[in-house]
Tab-separated table of C-alpha atoms in Angstrom:
chain	number	residue	atom	x	y	z
A	1	UNK	CA	-0.159	0.024	-0.120
A	2	UNK	CA	2.965	2.205	0.919
A	3	UNK	CA	4.514	1.425	-2.525
A	4	UNK	CA	1.098	2.409	-4.102
A	5	UNK	CA	0.651	5.805	-2.389
A	6	UNK	CA	4.512	6.748	-3.365
A	7	UNK	CA	3.663	5.905	-6.958
A	8	UNK	CA	0.341	7.899	-6.596
A	9	UNK	CA	2.400	11.028	-5.286
A	10	UNK	CA	5.155	10.668	-8.029
A	11	UNK	CA	2.444	10.702	-10.799
A	12	UNK	CA	0.648	13.473	-9.145
A	13	UNK	CA	3.818	15.496	-8.875
A	14	UNK	CA	4.678	14.689	-12.660
A	15	UNK	CA	1.076	15.745	-13.744
A	16	UNK	CA	1.556	18.924	-11.709
A	17	UNK	CA	4.684	19.824	-13.527
A	18	UNK	CA	4.663	18.348	-16.831
A	19	UNK	CA	1.747	18.634	-18.992
A	20	UNK	CA	2.462	22.571	-19.393
A	21	UNK	CA	5.854	22.349	-18.452
A	22	UNK	CA	6.960	24.379	-21.589
A	23	UNK	CA	4.452	27.165	-20.659
A	24	UNK	CA	5.843	26.991	-16.728
A	25	UNK	CA	9.679	27.179	-18.127
A	26	UNK	CA	8.997	30.271	-20.244
A	27	UNK	CA	7.161	32.193	-17.457
A	28	UNK	CA	9.914	31.240	-15.305
A	29	UNK	CA	12.580	32.409	-17.594
A	30	UNK	CA	11.010	35.727	-18.576
A	31	UNK	CA	10.231	36.478	-15.271
A	32	UNK	CA	13.960	35.827	-14.223
A	33	UNK	CA	15.157	38.165	-16.792
A	34	UNK	CA	12.281	40.856	-15.880
A	35	UNK	CA	14.130	41.021	-12.349
A	36	UNK	CA	17.072	42.747	-14.090
A	37	UNK	CA	15.153	44.282	-16.687
A	38	UNK	CA	16.220	47.958	-15.713
A	39	UNK	CA	19.853	46.873	-15.192
A	40	UNK	CA	19.656	45.364	-18.834
A	41	UNK	CA	18.226	48.530	-20.268
A	42	UNK	CA	21.038	50.484	-18.872
A	43	UNK	CA	23.579	47.747	-20.288
A	44	UNK	CA	22.125	47.626	-23.829
A	45	UNK	CA	20.682	51.338	-24.323
A	46	UNK	CA	23.344	54.032	-23.588
A	47	UNK	CA	20.368	56.684	-24.030
A	48	UNK	CA	18.682	55.377	-20.788
A	49	UNK	CA	21.870	56.012	-18.630
A	50	UNK	CA	21.621	59.024	-16.590
A	51	UNK	CA	25.173	59.856	-16.717
A	52	UNK	CA	26.189	62.527	-14.154
A	53	UNK	CA	30.149	62.985	-14.373
A	54	UNK	CA	29.971	66.531	-12.702
A	55	UNK	CA	27.898	64.776	-9.635
A	56	UNK	CA	25.039	67.373	-10.049
A	57	UNK	CA	21.853	66.893	-7.917
A	58	UNK	CA	18.719	65.701	-9.699
A	59	UNK	CA	16.669	68.507	-10.915
A	60	UNK	CA	12.897	68.768	-10.043
A	61	UNK	CA	10.462	66.379	-12.061
A	62	UNK	CA	8.657	69.463	-13.008
A	63	UNK	CA	11.349	71.111	-14.675
A	64	UNK	CA	12.048	68.171	-16.826
A	65	UNK	CA	8.470	68.393	-17.842
A	66	UNK	CA	9.253	72.140	-18.738
A	67	UNK	CA	12.236	70.849	-21.068
A	68	UNK	CA	10.071	68.541	-22.967
A	69	UNK	CA	7.235	70.954	-23.226
A	70	UNK	CA	9.966	73.678	-24.658
A	71	UNK	CA	11.268	71.118	-27.124
A	72	UNK	CA	7.930	69.995	-28.172
A	73	UNK	CA	5.439	73.036	-27.756
A	74	UNK	CA	2.399	71.184	-29.040
A	75	UNK	CA	3.046	68.302	-26.786
A	76	UNK	CA	0.567	66.848	-24.283
A	77	UNK	CA	2.532	65.572	-21.434
A	78	UNK	CA	0.508	63.083	-19.449
A	79	UNK	CA	2.915	60.709	-17.341
A	80	UNK	CA	6.316	61.014	-15.943
A	81	UNK	CA	8.124	57.579	-14.660
A	82	UNK	CA	11.039	57.801	-12.421
A	83	UNK	CA	13.283	54.819	-12.047
A	84	UNK	CA	16.451	54.041	-10.163
A	85	UNK	CA	19.021	56.827	-10.102
A	86	UNK	CA	21.265	55.409	-13.008
A	87	UNK	CA	18.286	55.320	-15.470
A	88	UNK	CA	16.658	58.530	-17.088
A	89	UNK	CA	13.467	59.671	-16.394
A	90	UNK	CA	10.671	58.975	-18.798
A	91	UNK	CA	8.439	61.677	-19.767
A	92	UNK	CA	5.470	60.202	-21.913
A	93	UNK	CA	3.573	62.754	-24.182
A	94	UNK	CA	1.656	62.855	-27.254
A	95	UNK	CA	1.765	65.072	-30.157
A	96	UNK	CA	0.393	65.885	-33.318
A	97	UNK	CA	2.750	63.339	-35.131
A	98	UNK	CA	3.570	61.227	-32.239
A	99	UNK	CA	0.391	59.417	-30.839
A	100	UNK	CA	2.621	58.149	-28.177
A	101	UNK	CA	6.389	58.945	-27.279
A	102	UNK	CA	8.526	58.523	-24.226
A	103	UNK	CA	11.330	61.282	-23.807
A	104	UNK	CA	14.354	59.868	-22.225
A	105	UNK	CA	15.202	62.876	-20.122
A	106	UNK	CA	18.640	62.656	-18.007
A	107	UNK	CA	17.434	64.121	-14.420
A	108	UNK	CA	21.164	65.873	-13.836
A	109	UNK	CA	21.916	67.479	-17.017
A	110	UNK	CA	18.192	68.146	-18.274
A	111	UNK	CA	19.250	66.715	-21.634
A	112	UNK	CA	16.713	64.961	-23.744
A	113	UNK	CA	18.766	61.840	-24.619
A	114	UNK	CA	16.240	59.876	-26.904
A	115	UNK	CA	12.666	59.770	-28.137
A	116	UNK	CA	11.153	56.410	-27.947
A	117	UNK	CA	7.880	55.941	-29.990
A	118	UNK	CA	7.621	51.901	-29.312
A	119	UNK	CA	7.520	49.727	-26.446
A	120	UNK	CA	10.560	49.740	-23.987
A	121	UNK	CA	12.533	46.583	-23.136
A	122	UNK	CA	11.216	47.144	-19.411
A	123	UNK	CA	7.632	47.235	-20.648
A	124	UNK	CA	8.052	44.107	-22.950
A	125	UNK	CA	9.667	42.010	-20.531
A	126	UNK	CA	6.951	42.475	-17.759
A	127	UNK	CA	4.182	42.359	-20.426
A	128	UNK	CA	5.752	39.090	-21.825
A	129	UNK	CA	6.033	37.826	-18.329
A	130	UNK	CA	2.975	39.121	-16.787
A	131	UNK	CA	0.258	37.981	-19.611
A	132	UNK	CA	2.477	36.531	-22.481
A	133	UNK	CA	1.498	39.444	-24.571
A	134	UNK	CA	-2.113	38.447	-24.802
A	135	UNK	CA	-4.788	41.051	-25.501
A	136	UNK	CA	-6.917	42.716	-23.164
A	137	UNK	CA	-10.431	42.940	-24.676
A	138	UNK	CA	-11.812	44.376	-21.615
A	139	UNK	CA	-10.693	44.200	-17.658
A	140	UNK	CA	-9.261	40.759	-18.109
A	141	UNK	CA	-6.563	38.907	-20.375
A	142	UNK	CA	-6.450	35.085	-21.009
A	143	UNK	CA	-2.667	35.390	-20.730
A	144	UNK	CA	-2.755	37.115	-17.621
A	145	UNK	CA	-4.880	34.398	-16.124
A	146	UNK	CA	-2.776	31.499	-17.700
A	147	UNK	CA	0.140	32.958	-15.921
A	148	UNK	CA	-1.339	33.511	-12.722
A	149	UNK	CA	-2.671	29.895	-12.730
A	150	UNK	CA	0.981	28.831	-12.951
A	151	UNK	CA	0.984	29.497	-9.084
A	152	UNK	CA	-1.343	26.570	-8.552
A	153	UNK	CA	1.016	24.451	-10.627
A	154	UNK	CA	3.887	25.501	-8.560
A	155	UNK	CA	2.281	25.078	-5.421
A	156	UNK	CA	1.165	21.388	-6.239
A	157	UNK	CA	4.517	20.619	-7.603
A	158	UNK	CA	6.005	21.848	-4.293
A	159	UNK	CA	3.669	19.956	-2.065
A	160	UNK	CA	3.704	16.609	-3.772
A	161	UNK	CA	7.512	17.004	-4.158
A	162	UNK	CA	8.042	17.274	-0.436
A	163	UNK	CA	5.628	13.975	0.135
A	164	UNK	CA	7.777	12.052	-2.497
A	165	UNK	CA	11.098	13.240	-1.079
A	166	UNK	CA	11.380	11.695	2.352
A	167	UNK	CA	13.690	13.408	4.734
A	168	UNK	CA	14.486	16.096	2.054
A	169	UNK	CA	15.917	18.402	4.889
A	170	UNK	CA	18.988	16.456	4.900
A	171	UNK	CA	19.870	18.004	1.613
A	172	UNK	CA	20.899	21.359	3.532
A	173	UNK	CA	23.402	19.794	5.555
A	174	UNK	CA	24.269	16.680	3.448
A	175	UNK	CA	23.776	17.629	-0.331
A	176	UNK	CA	24.435	14.745	-2.763
A	177	UNK	CA	24.884	14.578	-6.384
A	178	UNK	CA	26.165	11.359	-7.613
A	179	UNK	CA	28.383	12.027	-10.884
A	180	UNK	CA	29.450	8.560	-11.245
A	181	UNK	CA	25.963	6.590	-11.476
A	182	UNK	CA	24.559	7.887	-14.949
A	183	UNK	CA	22.778	10.656	-16.370
A	184	UNK	CA	19.410	9.745	-14.825
A	185	UNK	CA	20.945	9.754	-11.363
A	186	UNK	CA	22.466	13.083	-11.869
A	187	UNK	CA	19.315	14.785	-13.155
A	188	UNK	CA	17.458	13.261	-10.312
A	189	UNK	CA	19.852	14.531	-7.583
A	190	UNK	CA	20.087	18.011	-9.475
A	191	UNK	CA	16.426	18.158	-9.408
A	192	UNK	CA	15.817	17.452	-5.815
A	193	UNK	CA	18.678	19.370	-4.463
A	194	UNK	CA	17.532	22.538	-6.379
A	195	UNK	CA	13.960	21.892	-5.266
A	196	UNK	CA	14.767	21.722	-1.573
A	197	UNK	CA	16.949	24.761	-1.426
A	198	UNK	CA	14.275	26.569	-3.325
A	199	UNK	CA	11.571	25.520	-1.035
A	200	UNK	CA	11.284	29.125	0.306
A	201	UNK	CA	11.408	30.590	-3.275
A	202	UNK	CA	8.590	28.391	-4.440
A	203	UNK	CA	6.481	29.439	-1.432
A	204	UNK	CA	7.025	33.286	-2.321
A	205	UNK	CA	6.222	32.913	-5.737
A	206	UNK	CA	3.301	30.730	-5.181
A	207	UNK	CA	1.782	33.099	-2.791
A	208	UNK	CA	2.351	36.069	-4.908
A	209	UNK	CA	1.247	34.202	-7.850
A	210	UNK	CA	-2.040	33.017	-6.010
A	211	UNK	CA	-2.695	36.921	-5.342
A	212	UNK	CA	-2.301	37.870	-8.831
A	213	UNK	CA	-5.064	35.013	-9.797
A	214	UNK	CA	-7.156	36.514	-7.189
A	215	UNK	CA	-6.501	40.243	-8.501
A	216	UNK	CA	-7.362	39.158	-12.245
A	217	UNK	CA	-10.669	37.729	-10.896
A	218	UNK	CA	-11.517	41.100	-9.190
A	219	UNK	CA	-10.597	43.008	-12.333
A	220	UNK	CA	-12.816	40.948	-14.266
A	221	UNK	CA	-15.567	41.185	-11.846
A	222	UNK	CA	-15.002	44.960	-11.969
A	223	UNK	CA	-14.114	44.903	-8.010
A	224	UNK	CA	-12.173	48.000	-7.480
A	225	UNK	CA	-9.288	47.297	-4.934
A	226	UNK	CA	-8.505	51.004	-4.981
A	227	UNK	CA	-10.622	53.872	-5.953
A	228	UNK	CA	-10.406	55.661	-9.066
A	229	UNK	CA	-8.937	59.327	-8.617
A	230	UNK	CA	-11.869	61.692	-7.918
A	231	UNK	CA	-12.749	64.111	-10.449
A	232	UNK	CA	-12.811	68.154	-9.832
A	233	UNK	CA	-16.125	69.450	-8.652
A	234	UNK	CA	-17.876	71.610	-11.412
A	235	UNK	CA	-18.152	74.313	-8.563
A	236	UNK	CA	-14.264	74.413	-7.980
A	237	UNK	CA	-13.769	75.261	-12.104
A	238	UNK	CA	-13.967	79.086	-12.985
A	239	UNK	CA	-16.644	80.103	-15.210
A	240	UNK	CA	-14.219	81.026	-18.005
A	241	UNK	CA	-11.691	78.918	-19.479
A	242	UNK	CA	-8.101	79.412	-17.902
A	243	UNK	CA	-5.259	77.435	-17.063
A	244	UNK	CA	-5.305	75.736	-13.653
A	245	UNK	CA	-3.537	77.820	-11.081
A	246	UNK	CA	-1.650	74.947	-9.250
A	247	UNK	CA	1.059	73.966	-11.242
A	248	UNK	CA	2.689	70.641	-11.626
A	249	UNK	CA	5.862	71.822	-9.619
A	250	UNK	CA	3.217	73.257	-6.735
A	251	UNK	CA	1.674	69.399	-6.854
A	252	UNK	CA	4.994	68.305	-6.077
A	253	UNK	CA	5.579	70.639	-3.307
A	254	UNK	CA	2.189	69.703	-1.788
A	255	UNK	CA	2.996	66.145	-1.921
A	256	UNK	CA	6.494	66.527	-0.581
A	257	UNK	CA	4.872	68.644	2.577
A	258	UNK	CA	2.230	65.657	3.127
A	259	UNK	CA	4.856	62.845	2.635
A	260	UNK	CA	8.594	64.083	3.484
A	261	UNK	CA	10.027	60.706	2.442
A	262	UNK	CA	8.066	60.801	-0.927
A	263	UNK	CA	10.162	59.304	-3.823
A	264	UNK	CA	8.037	59.567	-6.993
A	265	UNK	CA	7.711	56.763	-9.388
A	266	UNK	CA	4.743	57.486	-11.397
A	267	UNK	CA	3.266	60.830	-11.835
A	268	UNK	CA	0.135	61.613	-13.925
A	269	UNK	CA	-0.922	65.080	-15.082
A	270	UNK	CA	-4.764	66.209	-15.591
A	271	UNK	CA	-5.931	64.509	-18.767
A	272	UNK	CA	-8.769	67.064	-18.928
A	273	UNK	CA	-10.625	70.286	-16.939
A	274	UNK	CA	-11.947	67.930	-14.195
A	275	UNK	CA	-8.632	65.806	-14.081
A	276	UNK	CA	-6.466	65.618	-10.923
A	277	UNK	CA	-2.724	65.601	-10.410
A	278	UNK	CA	-2.286	61.895	-9.213
A	279	UNK	CA	1.149	61.434	-7.859
A	280	UNK	CA	2.688	58.030	-6.882
A	281	UNK	CA	5.699	57.119	-5.341
A	282	UNK	CA	7.272	54.831	-2.420
A	283	UNK	CA	8.588	55.862	1.050
A	284	UNK	CA	10.575	54.504	3.767
A	285	UNK	CA	8.741	50.877	3.873
A	286	UNK	CA	11.004	48.715	2.032
A	287	UNK	CA	8.430	45.946	1.663
A	288	UNK	CA	5.982	48.220	-0.080
A	289	UNK	CA	6.091	48.694	-3.748
A	290	UNK	CA	7.083	52.427	-5.432
A	291	UNK	CA	3.273	53.156	-5.734
A	292	UNK	CA	2.477	52.729	-2.034
A	293	UNK	CA	1.833	56.557	-1.574
A	294	UNK	CA	-0.853	57.971	-3.787
A	295	UNK	CA	-2.233	61.707	-3.767
A	296	UNK	CA	-4.871	63.250	-5.889
A	297	UNK	CA	-4.406	66.980	-5.793
A	298	UNK	CA	-7.141	69.659	-7.136
A	299	UNK	CA	-5.272	71.698	-9.827
A	300	UNK	CA	-7.843	74.525	-9.262
A	301	UNK	CA	-7.514	74.550	-5.618
A	302	UNK	CA	-4.531	72.799	-4.428
A	303	UNK	CA	-6.595	70.697	-2.213
A	304	UNK	CA	-5.642	66.818	-1.405
A	305	UNK	CA	-8.820	65.123	-2.578
A	306	UNK	CA	-7.754	61.778	-1.998
A	307	UNK	CA	-4.547	60.210	-0.345
A	308	UNK	CA	-3.345	56.745	0.216
A	309	UNK	CA	-0.357	55.270	2.258
A	310	UNK	CA	0.516	52.179	4.151
A	311	UNK	CA	-1.021	53.864	7.157
A	312	UNK	CA	-4.539	53.925	5.824
A	313	UNK	CA	-4.628	50.795	3.503
A	314	UNK	CA	-7.167	48.207	3.407
A	315	UNK	CA	-5.977	44.695	3.855
A	316	UNK	CA	-6.296	43.936	0.191
A	317	UNK	CA	-4.368	46.964	-0.893
A	318	UNK	CA	-1.731	46.369	1.362
A	319	UNK	CA	-1.334	42.867	-0.095
A	320	UNK	CA	-1.471	44.204	-3.762
A	321	UNK	CA	1.536	46.813	-2.640
A	322	UNK	CA	3.729	44.096	-1.120
A	323	UNK	CA	3.266	41.382	-3.807
A	324	UNK	CA	5.417	42.979	-6.475
A	325	UNK	CA	8.733	43.632	-4.280
A	326	UNK	CA	8.129	39.918	-3.179
A	327	UNK	CA	7.682	38.766	-6.294
A	328	UNK	CA	10.430	40.687	-8.121
A	329	UNK	CA	12.938	40.753	-5.396
A	330	UNK	CA	13.295	44.595	-5.264
A	331	UNK	CA	13.145	44.910	-1.438
A	332	UNK	CA	16.608	45.184	-0.912
A	333	UNK	CA	18.093	46.524	-4.119
A	334	UNK	CA	20.764	44.852	-6.532
A	335	UNK	CA	21.623	42.150	-4.090
A	336	UNK	CA	18.167	40.665	-3.318
A	337	UNK	CA	17.470	40.773	-7.225
A	338	UNK	CA	20.572	38.865	-7.657
A	339	UNK	CA	19.148	36.217	-5.267
A	340	UNK	CA	15.774	36.106	-7.185
A	341	UNK	CA	17.600	35.968	-10.424
A	342	UNK	CA	19.680	33.111	-9.394
A	343	UNK	CA	16.611	31.074	-8.035
A	344	UNK	CA	14.719	32.151	-10.717
A	345	UNK	CA	17.478	30.211	-13.005
A	346	UNK	CA	17.162	27.178	-10.607
A	347	UNK	CA	13.343	27.156	-11.090
A	348	UNK	CA	13.674	27.286	-14.681
A	349	UNK	CA	16.161	24.506	-14.538
A	350	UNK	CA	14.077	22.355	-12.453
A	351	UNK	CA	11.157	22.527	-14.935
A	352	UNK	CA	13.710	21.076	-17.738
A	353	UNK	CA	15.274	18.480	-15.436
A	354	UNK	CA	11.913	17.415	-14.215
A	355	UNK	CA	10.710	17.227	-17.964
A	356	UNK	CA	13.822	15.135	-18.656
A	357	UNK	CA	13.478	12.666	-15.869
A	358	UNK	CA	9.852	12.114	-16.676
A	359	UNK	CA	10.876	11.572	-20.399
A	360	UNK	CA	13.388	9.127	-19.490
A	361	UNK	CA	10.866	7.144	-17.360
A	362	UNK	CA	8.310	7.257	-20.048
A	363	UNK	CA	10.623	5.808	-22.642
A	364	UNK	CA	11.660	3.190	-20.548
A	365	UNK	CA	8.342	2.372	-19.503
A	366	UNK	CA	7.120	2.096	-23.047
A	367	UNK	CA	10.272	0.207	-24.243
A	368	UNK	CA	9.572	-2.322	-21.254
A	369	UNK	CA	5.880	-2.570	-22.204
A	370	UNK	CA	6.942	-3.360	-25.839
A	371	UNK	CA	9.345	-5.695	-24.985
A	372	UNK	CA	6.932	-7.577	-22.570
A	373	UNK	CA	4.438	-7.507	-25.585
A	374	UNK	CA	7.014	-9.149	-27.971
A	375	UNK	CA	8.254	-11.726	-25.468
A	376	UNK	CA	4.445	-12.640	-24.978
A	377	UNK	CA	3.982	-13.201	-28.726
A	378	UNK	CA	7.119	-15.263	-29.098
A	379	UNK	CA	5.812	-17.515	-26.155
A	380	UNK	CA	2.183	-17.756	-27.664
A	381	UNK	CA	4.027	-18.504	-31.124
A	382	UNK	CA	5.898	-21.215	-29.456
């Protein structure tokens, strides 16, 4: 009975890992690359580098927006994205001949180093990993569901693997790889050893992946985790058309007065007369993402219409804002990214070695079955 039980768990482990192993491996590899997407962007695109040979302080973001508006007088700036200090700021705008453009502005020199009218490497890798570039016909994407569902596969493979591998904790103190007993033994030992050392990583990826699946369902059901930015009341607007008295620079100053440790990351300017400044950024909490602090500021009155921070988040909002740092390993900068990258490679390798082990067992089983059938036919013939 025990032997039958072990066989059952082994087969279940295989079915959790193998039927969609190619998709699983692809998601793991793209996620591993996405961890270092910012660093790879700096490495491959000189225009994305925020060079600062004179050690100048970073200019205010509002000044960078002004630089773009001066270079493109008819442009409509909508968003500014702020990355690590070694990458330029991205000022996103539209113009009469540019339906979508990103100005790479060096925050130290104020120079516009490139105009990108396509998708960025960072955006491409995050999209490829997050939803396999499937379309979003509404509030959902089949690709996002497919990638998020990999969390169930990963969790099932983890649980069944621990059931199969008795006394797995010995691999922490007595790691074993037998190089002199054939290819199959080496693959099995590598698979087991990587699996045991990746238990914590598999748990983190499973937990955050399950959250992304829940989030996808909520998006599909039009359940808002965070409220949309409010609209300016008609009574706050002047009777005659005029420019809002509160500038982008003023809105940034209001934000810094409210949150002194505010580090801007995603800044949206009003899209229309009733739109507001929506300023998102990070703060002193390392486990929260770079959009944990949000302010909606009325451009006509300067009032804070809505604010969000770790201090007043709901439980769902808290989970949403700690999921990405845990999933991509950004909680400790380059060092935790390196750890996540290493274990991402290990997880990708586990999916490959698992398939190879399953393949060799399957081929052997088919060969043994054919030999048994042939032997049976010979015996009958005799």
